[in-house]
Amino acid sequence: MTSSFAHLSLSCFSPSNLHLSSQTKPPKPVLLMRPQRVITATISEKSPPAQPAPPEKPSKLPVRDIPGDYGLPLIGPWKDRQDYFYNQGTDEFFKSRIQKYQSTVYRTNMPPGPFISFRSNVIALLDGKSFPALFDTEKVEKRDVFTGTYMPSTDLTGGYRILSYLDPSEPNHAKLKKLVFFILSSRRDHIIPGFHTSYVEMFEALEAEIAAKGKASLSGPNDAAAFNFLGRAFFGVNPSETKLGTDGPTIIVLWVLFQLHPIISLGLPRLIEDPLLHTFSLPPFLIKQGYNRLYDFFFENSSPILDHAETTLGLARDEACHNVLFATCFNTFGGMKIFFPSMLKLVGRAGAKLHLDLAREIRSAVKSGGVGMAAMESMPLMKSVVYEALRIEPPVPAQYAKAKRDFVIESHDEAFLVKEGEMLFGYQPLATKDPNIFDRAEEFVPDRFVGEEGEKLLKHVFWSNGPETESPTIENKQCAGKEFVVFISRLLLVELFLRYDSFDIDGTTDVVVTSLKPASF
């Protein structure tokens, strides 16, 4: 998942992997989350033996040397970092080089560079055809590349390399991913009621603030609702009623900042921000006390999950708990923090006609049987809106992988030979707005994925570190909670339009709600 927060730019959701030794503490159970749909993978204790790679078919496209260069050591990565954060900004950084090289595949450096990372060189994949090479685990390795060209200290995760940093070839990957699947499946009956309770609280808080001030920032209420929902749904407790109180979201944001500060901008002046965030790693001990409070919350309230990890999966209880914390706070809470406001911003800007169409569809579908899976499957427009929001503003914008062997990558017009050991990077917001694949690619088109032809386009939606038409398994790196994220995003729209006819928003980065019009039919 970079992480869900990386879009803040801090990232379900979702992600890549790491490299160190497996653990520095005795093993213990780990937790993550499982999709609502049935996972079709073979869930065996041992990963299947590696099969020899099938011979690669020669490309029919002309093979071109990969354009671009990395510049001088130290200077090249530093210069590209200045362009990425300050001189150009992220989107222009990539688009200007596409124009310069007349190619959507080229060489560049990715932040942070020295002195946090000395392996900044990447091959950028910036179109919808080349981008899926990042998911092919026969050709690429996903070890220690979750956050990109550097890896945060394991002191921030209890001394363990967390699931997001493991390659599927590593033994603990299957165990930890199965733990996530277990959490999602064993607690599935608590998701809808937990979500309803938590987001009714959010709507009531927004209504009260709008009544008092005429507007309300979505950020704080959404953070509180997201964390309380995850506590209720997966651990059977409202975090705000425990020793953790209401501090959970604030601690999580600071903890994530310590992991992602090399690749984010907080909007500070360059002379302050670049040396502070992008040149040296922040010391983990500064966040240790807060992290220990989070750990204690999960350890005290995850006994059934940790028992399963320990007795069934053979994981150490401590390691399992650190993974449960990471999956809940970094992957899932991070995704909800970033994506929910993004989706509501897009829907809010789309206007009253879309709101009325969604309200009618949702209310008609739940009229007889209430809110449930069957009802939501009969809401094609609502489902399309969620997919379109995930296409336009994916919560995990960047993916990384390292080539296991020499192979050929194809863009729409050309082919490129990638050498073993080279780092591949994909910036998803360009890949999922590829005009060769999507009409009006830059626009939010609510009904884009409605109908048979619309559904065919789902294979080009990659927010989960894999195509939307595929499912997470223990053999791949697709987000374990892929179906869960889609489901709760749909739930948010259902809860919203059961309660309101329409709403108005303002702002770009901080989404501000200026009106909520109560349901009238």
PDB file of N, CA, C and O in Angstrom, residues 16 66 105 107 110 121-125 130-136 139-142 145 148-149 398-405 407 409 417-419 421-427:
ATOM      1  N   SER A  16       3.808  -3.821  -1.155  1.00  0.00           N
ATOM      2  CA  SER A  16       5.080  -4.350  -1.617  1.00  0.00           C
ATOM      3  C   SER A  16       5.739  -5.146  -0.496  1.00  0.00           C
ATOM      4  O   SER A  16       5.089  -5.637   0.347  1.00  0.00           O
ATOM      5  N   ILE A  66      15.774   1.597 -23.061  1.00  0.00           N
ATOM      6  CA  ILE A  66      14.980   2.396 -22.127  1.00  0.00           C
ATOM      7  C   ILE A  66      15.588   3.797 -22.045  1.00  0.00           C
ATOM      8  O   ILE A  66      16.758   3.953 -21.680  1.00  0.00           O
ATOM      9  N   VAL A 105       7.759   4.683 -20.572  1.00  0.00           N
ATOM     10  CA  VAL A 105       8.705   3.841 -19.830  1.00  0.00           C
ATOM     11  C   VAL A 105      10.067   4.522 -19.926  1.00  0.00           C
ATOM     12  O   VAL A 105      10.561   4.765 -21.032  1.00  0.00           O
ATOM     13  N   ARG A 107      13.942   5.778 -17.483  1.00  0.00           N
ATOM     14  CA  ARG A 107      14.768   5.724 -16.276  1.00  0.00           C
ATOM     15  C   ARG A 107      14.724   7.060 -15.551  1.00  0.00           C
ATOM     16  O   ARG A 107      14.783   8.121 -16.170  1.00  0.00           O
ATOM     17  N   MET A 110      13.889   7.983  -7.903  1.00  0.00           N
ATOM     18  CA  MET A 110      12.736   8.239  -7.036  1.00  0.00           C
ATOM     19  C   MET A 110      13.218   8.592  -5.636  1.00  0.00           C
ATOM     20  O   MET A 110      14.216   8.040  -5.152  1.00  0.00           O
ATOM     21  N   ASN A 121      17.732   4.541  -8.303  1.00  0.00           N
ATOM     22  CA  ASN A 121      17.517   4.312  -9.731  1.00  0.00           C
ATOM     23  C   ASN A 121      16.334   3.381  -9.977  1.00  0.00           C
ATOM     24  O   ASN A 121      16.289   2.270  -9.437  1.00  0.00           O
ATOM     25  N   VAL A 122      15.371   3.824 -10.790  1.00  0.00           N
ATOM     26  CA  VAL A 122      14.213   2.998 -11.116  1.00  0.00           C
ATOM     27  C   VAL A 122      13.911   3.094 -12.605  1.00  0.00           C
ATOM     28  O   VAL A 122      14.354   4.026 -13.290  1.00  0.00           O
ATOM     29  N   ILE A 123      13.144   2.134 -13.085  1.00  0.00           N
ATOM     30  CA  ILE A 123      12.533   2.202 -14.416  1.00  0.00           C
ATOM     31  C   ILE A 123      11.055   2.491 -14.186  1.00  0.00           C
ATOM     32  O   ILE A 123      10.345   1.682 -13.578  1.00  0.00           O
ATOM     33  N   ALA A 124      10.601   3.659 -14.611  1.00  0.00           N
ATOM     34  CA  ALA A 124       9.215   4.076 -14.378  1.00  0.00           C
ATOM     35  C   ALA A 124       8.296   3.473 -15.435  1.00  0.00           C
ATOM     36  O   ALA A 124       8.597   3.512 -16.630  1.00  0.00           O
ATOM     37  N   LEU A 125       7.161   2.913 -14.978  1.00  0.00           N
ATOM     38  CA  LEU A 125       6.134   2.330 -15.848  1.00  0.00           C
ATOM     39  C   LEU A 125       4.872   3.160 -15.677  1.00  0.00           C
ATOM     40  O   LEU A 125       4.212   3.084 -14.639  1.00  0.00           O
ATOM     41  N   SER A 130       2.088  -1.379 -19.449  1.00  0.00           N
ATOM     42  CA  SER A 130       3.345  -1.795 -18.816  1.00  0.00           C
ATOM     43  C   SER A 130       3.201  -1.989 -17.310  1.00  0.00           C
ATOM     44  O   SER A 130       3.893  -2.822 -16.721  1.00  0.00           O
ATOM     45  N   PHE A 131       2.294  -1.251 -16.692  1.00  0.00           N
ATOM     46  CA  PHE A 131       2.154  -1.239 -15.240  1.00  0.00           C
ATOM     47  C   PHE A 131       1.954  -2.636 -14.628  1.00  0.00           C
ATOM     48  O   PHE A 131       2.544  -2.955 -13.592  1.00  0.00           O
ATOM     49  N   PRO A 132       1.134  -3.531 -15.225  1.00  0.00           N
ATOM     50  CA  PRO A 132       0.896  -4.843 -14.600  1.00  0.00           C
ATOM     51  C   PRO A 132       2.129  -5.721 -14.453  1.00  0.00           C
ATOM     52  O   PRO A 132       2.075  -6.737 -13.748  1.00  0.00           O
ATOM     53  N   ALA A 133       3.244  -5.363 -15.098  1.00  0.00           N
ATOM     54  CA  ALA A 133       4.476  -6.133 -14.881  1.00  0.00           C
ATOM     55  C   ALA A 133       4.862  -6.135 -13.411  1.00  0.00           C
ATOM     56  O   ALA A 133       5.533  -7.064 -12.938  1.00  0.00           O
ATOM     57  N   LEU A 134       4.435  -5.122 -12.674  1.00  0.00           N
ATOM     58  CA  LEU A 134       4.749  -5.026 -11.246  1.00  0.00           C
ATOM     59  C   LEU A 134       4.073  -6.114 -10.421  1.00  0.00           C
ATOM     60  O   LEU A 134       4.462  -6.354  -9.275  1.00  0.00           O
ATOM     61  N   PHE A 135       3.071  -6.782 -10.972  1.00  0.00           N
ATOM     62  CA  PHE A 135       2.316  -7.795 -10.222  1.00  0.00           C
ATOM     63  C   PHE A 135       2.768  -9.218 -10.538  1.00  0.00           C
ATOM     64  O   PHE A 135       2.321 -10.156  -9.878  1.00  0.00           O
ATOM     65  N   ASP A 136       3.601  -9.390 -11.550  1.00  0.00           N
ATOM     66  CA  ASP A 136       3.949 -10.726 -12.039  1.00  0.00           C
ATOM     67  C   ASP A 136       5.072 -11.313 -11.185  1.00  0.00           C
ATOM     68  O   ASP A 136       6.253 -11.071 -11.430  1.00  0.00           O
ATOM     69  N   LYS A 139       8.229 -12.923 -12.503  1.00  0.00           N
ATOM     70  CA  LYS A 139       9.266 -12.083 -13.096  1.00  0.00           C
ATOM     71  C   LYS A 139       9.862 -11.073 -12.116  1.00  0.00           C
ATOM     72  O   LYS A 139      10.980 -10.598 -12.316  1.00  0.00           O
ATOM     73  N   VAL A 140       9.101 -10.733 -11.077  1.00  0.00           N
ATOM     74  CA  VAL A 140       9.575  -9.693 -10.162  1.00  0.00           C
ATOM     75  C   VAL A 140       9.507 -10.168  -8.719  1.00  0.00           C
ATOM     76  O   VAL A 140       8.702 -11.041  -8.370  1.00  0.00           O
ATOM     77  N   GLU A 141      10.353  -9.578  -7.908  1.00  0.00           N
ATOM     78  CA  GLU A 141      10.382  -9.859  -6.479  1.00  0.00           C
ATOM     79  C   GLU A 141       9.840  -8.655  -5.725  1.00  0.00           C
ATOM     80  O   GLU A 141      10.098  -7.511  -6.083  1.00  0.00           O
ATOM     81  N   LYS A 142       9.077  -8.922  -4.669  1.00  0.00           N
ATOM     82  CA  LYS A 142       8.449  -7.852  -3.897  1.00  0.00           C
ATOM     83  C   LYS A 142       9.016  -7.797  -2.472  1.00  0.00           C
ATOM     84  O   LYS A 142       8.312  -7.484  -1.519  1.00  0.00           O
ATOM     85  N   VAL A 145      10.240  -3.765  -0.668  1.00  0.00           N
ATOM     86  CA  VAL A 145       9.994  -2.620  -1.545  1.00  0.00           C
ATOM     87  C   VAL A 145       8.622  -1.976  -1.300  1.00  0.00           C
ATOM     88  O   VAL A 145       8.146  -1.198  -2.107  1.00  0.00           O
ATOM     89  N   GLY A 148       9.185   1.600  -1.203  1.00  0.00           N
ATOM     90  CA  GLY A 148       9.926   2.108  -2.336  1.00  0.00           C
ATOM     91  C   GLY A 148      11.394   1.772  -2.303  1.00  0.00           C
ATOM     92  O   GLY A 148      11.787   0.633  -2.056  1.00  0.00           O
ATOM     93  N   THR A 149      12.227   2.781  -2.515  1.00  0.00           N
ATOM     94  CA  THR A 149      13.664   2.571  -2.641  1.00  0.00           C
ATOM     95  C   THR A 149      14.384   2.558  -1.300  1.00  0.00           C
ATOM     96  O   THR A 149      15.609   2.527  -1.245  1.00  0.00           O
ATOM     97  N   ALA A 398       1.781   4.442  -5.589  1.00  0.00           N
ATOM     98  CA  ALA A 398       3.051   3.938  -6.119  1.00  0.00           C
ATOM     99  C   ALA A 398       3.248   2.467  -5.790  1.00  0.00           C
ATOM    100  O   ALA A 398       2.918   2.020  -4.694  1.00  0.00           O
ATOM    101  N   GLN A 399       3.778   1.734  -6.738  1.00  0.00           N
ATOM    102  CA  GLN A 399       4.171   0.343  -6.516  1.00  0.00           C
ATOM    103  C   GLN A 399       5.604   0.129  -6.996  1.00  0.00           C
ATOM    104  O   GLN A 399       6.049   0.783  -7.961  1.00  0.00           O
ATOM    105  N   TYR A 400       6.292  -0.800  -6.343  1.00  0.00           N
ATOM    106  CA  TYR A 400       7.678  -1.111  -6.686  1.00  0.00           C
ATOM    107  C   TYR A 400       7.849  -2.625  -6.792  1.00  0.00           C
ATOM    108  O   TYR A 400       7.122  -3.398  -6.170  1.00  0.00           O
ATOM    109  N   ALA A 401       8.861  -3.028  -7.545  1.00  0.00           N
ATOM    110  CA  ALA A 401       9.245  -4.437  -7.646  1.00  0.00           C
ATOM    111  C   ALA A 401      10.650  -4.489  -8.220  1.00  0.00           C
ATOM    112  O   ALA A 401      11.107  -3.553  -8.874  1.00  0.00           O
ATOM    113  N   LYS A 402      11.332  -5.602  -8.002  1.00  0.00           N
ATOM    114  CA  LYS A 402      12.685  -5.781  -8.526  1.00  0.00           C
ATOM    115  C   LYS A 402      12.686  -6.969  -9.482  1.00  0.00           C
ATOM    116  O   LYS A 402      12.124  -8.022  -9.174  1.00  0.00           O
ATOM    117  N   ALA A 403      13.298  -6.782 -10.650  1.00  0.00           N
ATOM    118  CA  ALA A 403      13.311  -7.840 -11.668  1.00  0.00           C
ATOM    119  C   ALA A 403      14.089  -9.058 -11.176  1.00  0.00           C
ATOM    120  O   ALA A 403      15.234  -8.950 -10.745  1.00  0.00           O
ATOM    121  N   LYS A 404      13.459 -10.241 -11.242  1.00  0.00           N
ATOM    122  CA  LYS A 404      14.122 -11.492 -10.863  1.00  0.00           C
ATOM    123  C   LYS A 404      15.054 -11.989 -11.974  1.00  0.00           C
ATOM    124  O   LYS A 404      15.991 -12.737 -11.713  1.00  0.00           O
ATOM    125  N   ARG A 405      14.740 -11.597 -13.191  1.00  0.00           N
ATOM    126  CA  ARG A 405      15.501 -12.062 -14.346  1.00  0.00           C
ATOM    127  C   ARG A 405      15.318 -11.062 -15.474  1.00  0.00           C
ATOM    128  O   ARG A 405      14.516 -10.126 -15.370  1.00  0.00           O
ATOM    129  N   PHE A 407      13.734  -9.681 -18.685  1.00  0.00           N
ATOM    130  CA  PHE A 407      12.483  -9.903 -19.408  1.00  0.00           C
ATOM    131  C   PHE A 407      12.082  -8.631 -20.148  1.00  0.00           C
ATOM    132  O   PHE A 407      12.654  -7.564 -19.924  1.00  0.00           O
ATOM    133  N   ILE A 409       9.334  -5.741 -21.201  1.00  0.00           N
ATOM    134  CA  ILE A 409       8.120  -5.023 -20.821  1.00  0.00           C
ATOM    135  C   ILE A 409       7.606  -4.282 -22.044  1.00  0.00           C
ATOM    136  O   ILE A 409       8.386  -3.683 -22.795  1.00  0.00           O
ATOM    137  N   LEU A 417      13.759  -4.026 -22.831  1.00  0.00           N
ATOM    138  CA  LEU A 417      14.400  -5.114 -22.107  1.00  0.00           C
ATOM    139  C   LEU A 417      14.808  -4.639 -20.724  1.00  0.00           C
ATOM    140  O   LEU A 417      15.580  -3.690 -20.581  1.00  0.00           O
ATOM    141  N   VAL A 418      14.280  -5.325 -19.701  1.00  0.00           N
ATOM    142  CA  VAL A 418      14.630  -5.052 -18.310  1.00  0.00           C
ATOM    143  C   VAL A 418      15.626  -6.103 -17.859  1.00  0.00           C
ATOM    144  O   VAL A 418      15.445  -7.295 -18.127  1.00  0.00           O
ATOM    145  N   LYS A 419      16.671  -5.665 -17.162  1.00  0.00           N
ATOM    146  CA  LYS A 419      17.719  -6.584 -16.720  1.00  0.00           C
ATOM    147  C   LYS A 419      17.463  -7.056 -15.287  1.00  0.00           C
ATOM    148  O   LYS A 419      16.884  -6.326 -14.465  1.00  0.00           O
ATOM    149  N   GLY A 421      17.622  -7.625 -11.522  1.00  0.00           N
ATOM    150  CA  GLY A 421      18.079  -6.763 -10.439  1.00  0.00           C
ATOM    151  C   GLY A 421      17.657  -5.324 -10.567  1.00  0.00           C
ATOM    152  O   GLY A 421      17.785  -4.549  -9.601  1.00  0.00           O
ATOM    153  N   GLU A 422      17.116  -4.912 -11.711  1.00  0.00           N
ATOM    154  CA  GLU A 422      16.699  -3.522 -11.864  1.00  0.00           C
ATOM    155  C   GLU A 422      15.393  -3.279 -11.109  1.00  0.00           C
ATOM    156  O   GLU A 422      14.513  -4.137 -11.056  1.00  0.00           O
ATOM    157  N   MET A 423      15.276  -2.077 -10.536  1.00  0.00           N
ATOM    158  CA  MET A 423      14.089  -1.711  -9.770  1.00  0.00           C
ATOM    159  C   MET A 423      13.043  -1.112 -10.698  1.00  0.00           C
ATOM    160  O   MET A 423      13.341  -0.204 -11.493  1.00  0.00           O
ATOM    161  N   LEU A 424      11.811  -1.619 -10.600  1.00  0.00           N
ATOM    162  CA  LEU A 424      10.692  -1.104 -11.384  1.00  0.00           C
ATOM    163  C   LEU A 424       9.784  -0.287 -10.474  1.00  0.00           C
ATOM    164  O   LEU A 424       9.567  -0.630  -9.306  1.00  0.00           O
ATOM    165  N   PHE A 425       9.243   0.787 -11.025  1.00  0.00           N
ATOM    166  CA  PHE A 425       8.366   1.667 -10.267  1.00  0.00           C
ATOM    167  C   PHE A 425       7.171   2.029 -11.130  1.00  0.00           C
ATOM    168  O   PHE A 425       7.312   2.301 -12.328  1.00  0.00           O
ATOM    169  N   GLY A 426       5.985   2.030 -10.535  1.00  0.00           N
ATOM    170  CA  GLY A 426       4.793   2.453 -11.258  1.00  0.00           C
ATOM    171  C   GLY A 426       4.031   3.517 -10.494  1.00  0.00           C
ATOM    172  O   GLY A 426       3.807   3.371  -9.286  1.00  0.00           O
ATOM    173  N   TYR A 427       3.665   4.593 -11.189  1.00  0.00           N
ATOM    174  CA  TYR A 427       2.838   5.648 -10.583  1.00  0.00           C
ATOM    175  C   TYR A 427       1.411   5.423 -11.072  1.00  0.00           C
ATOM    176  O   TYR A 427       1.057   5.725 -12.206  1.00  0.00           O
TER     177      TYR A 427
END
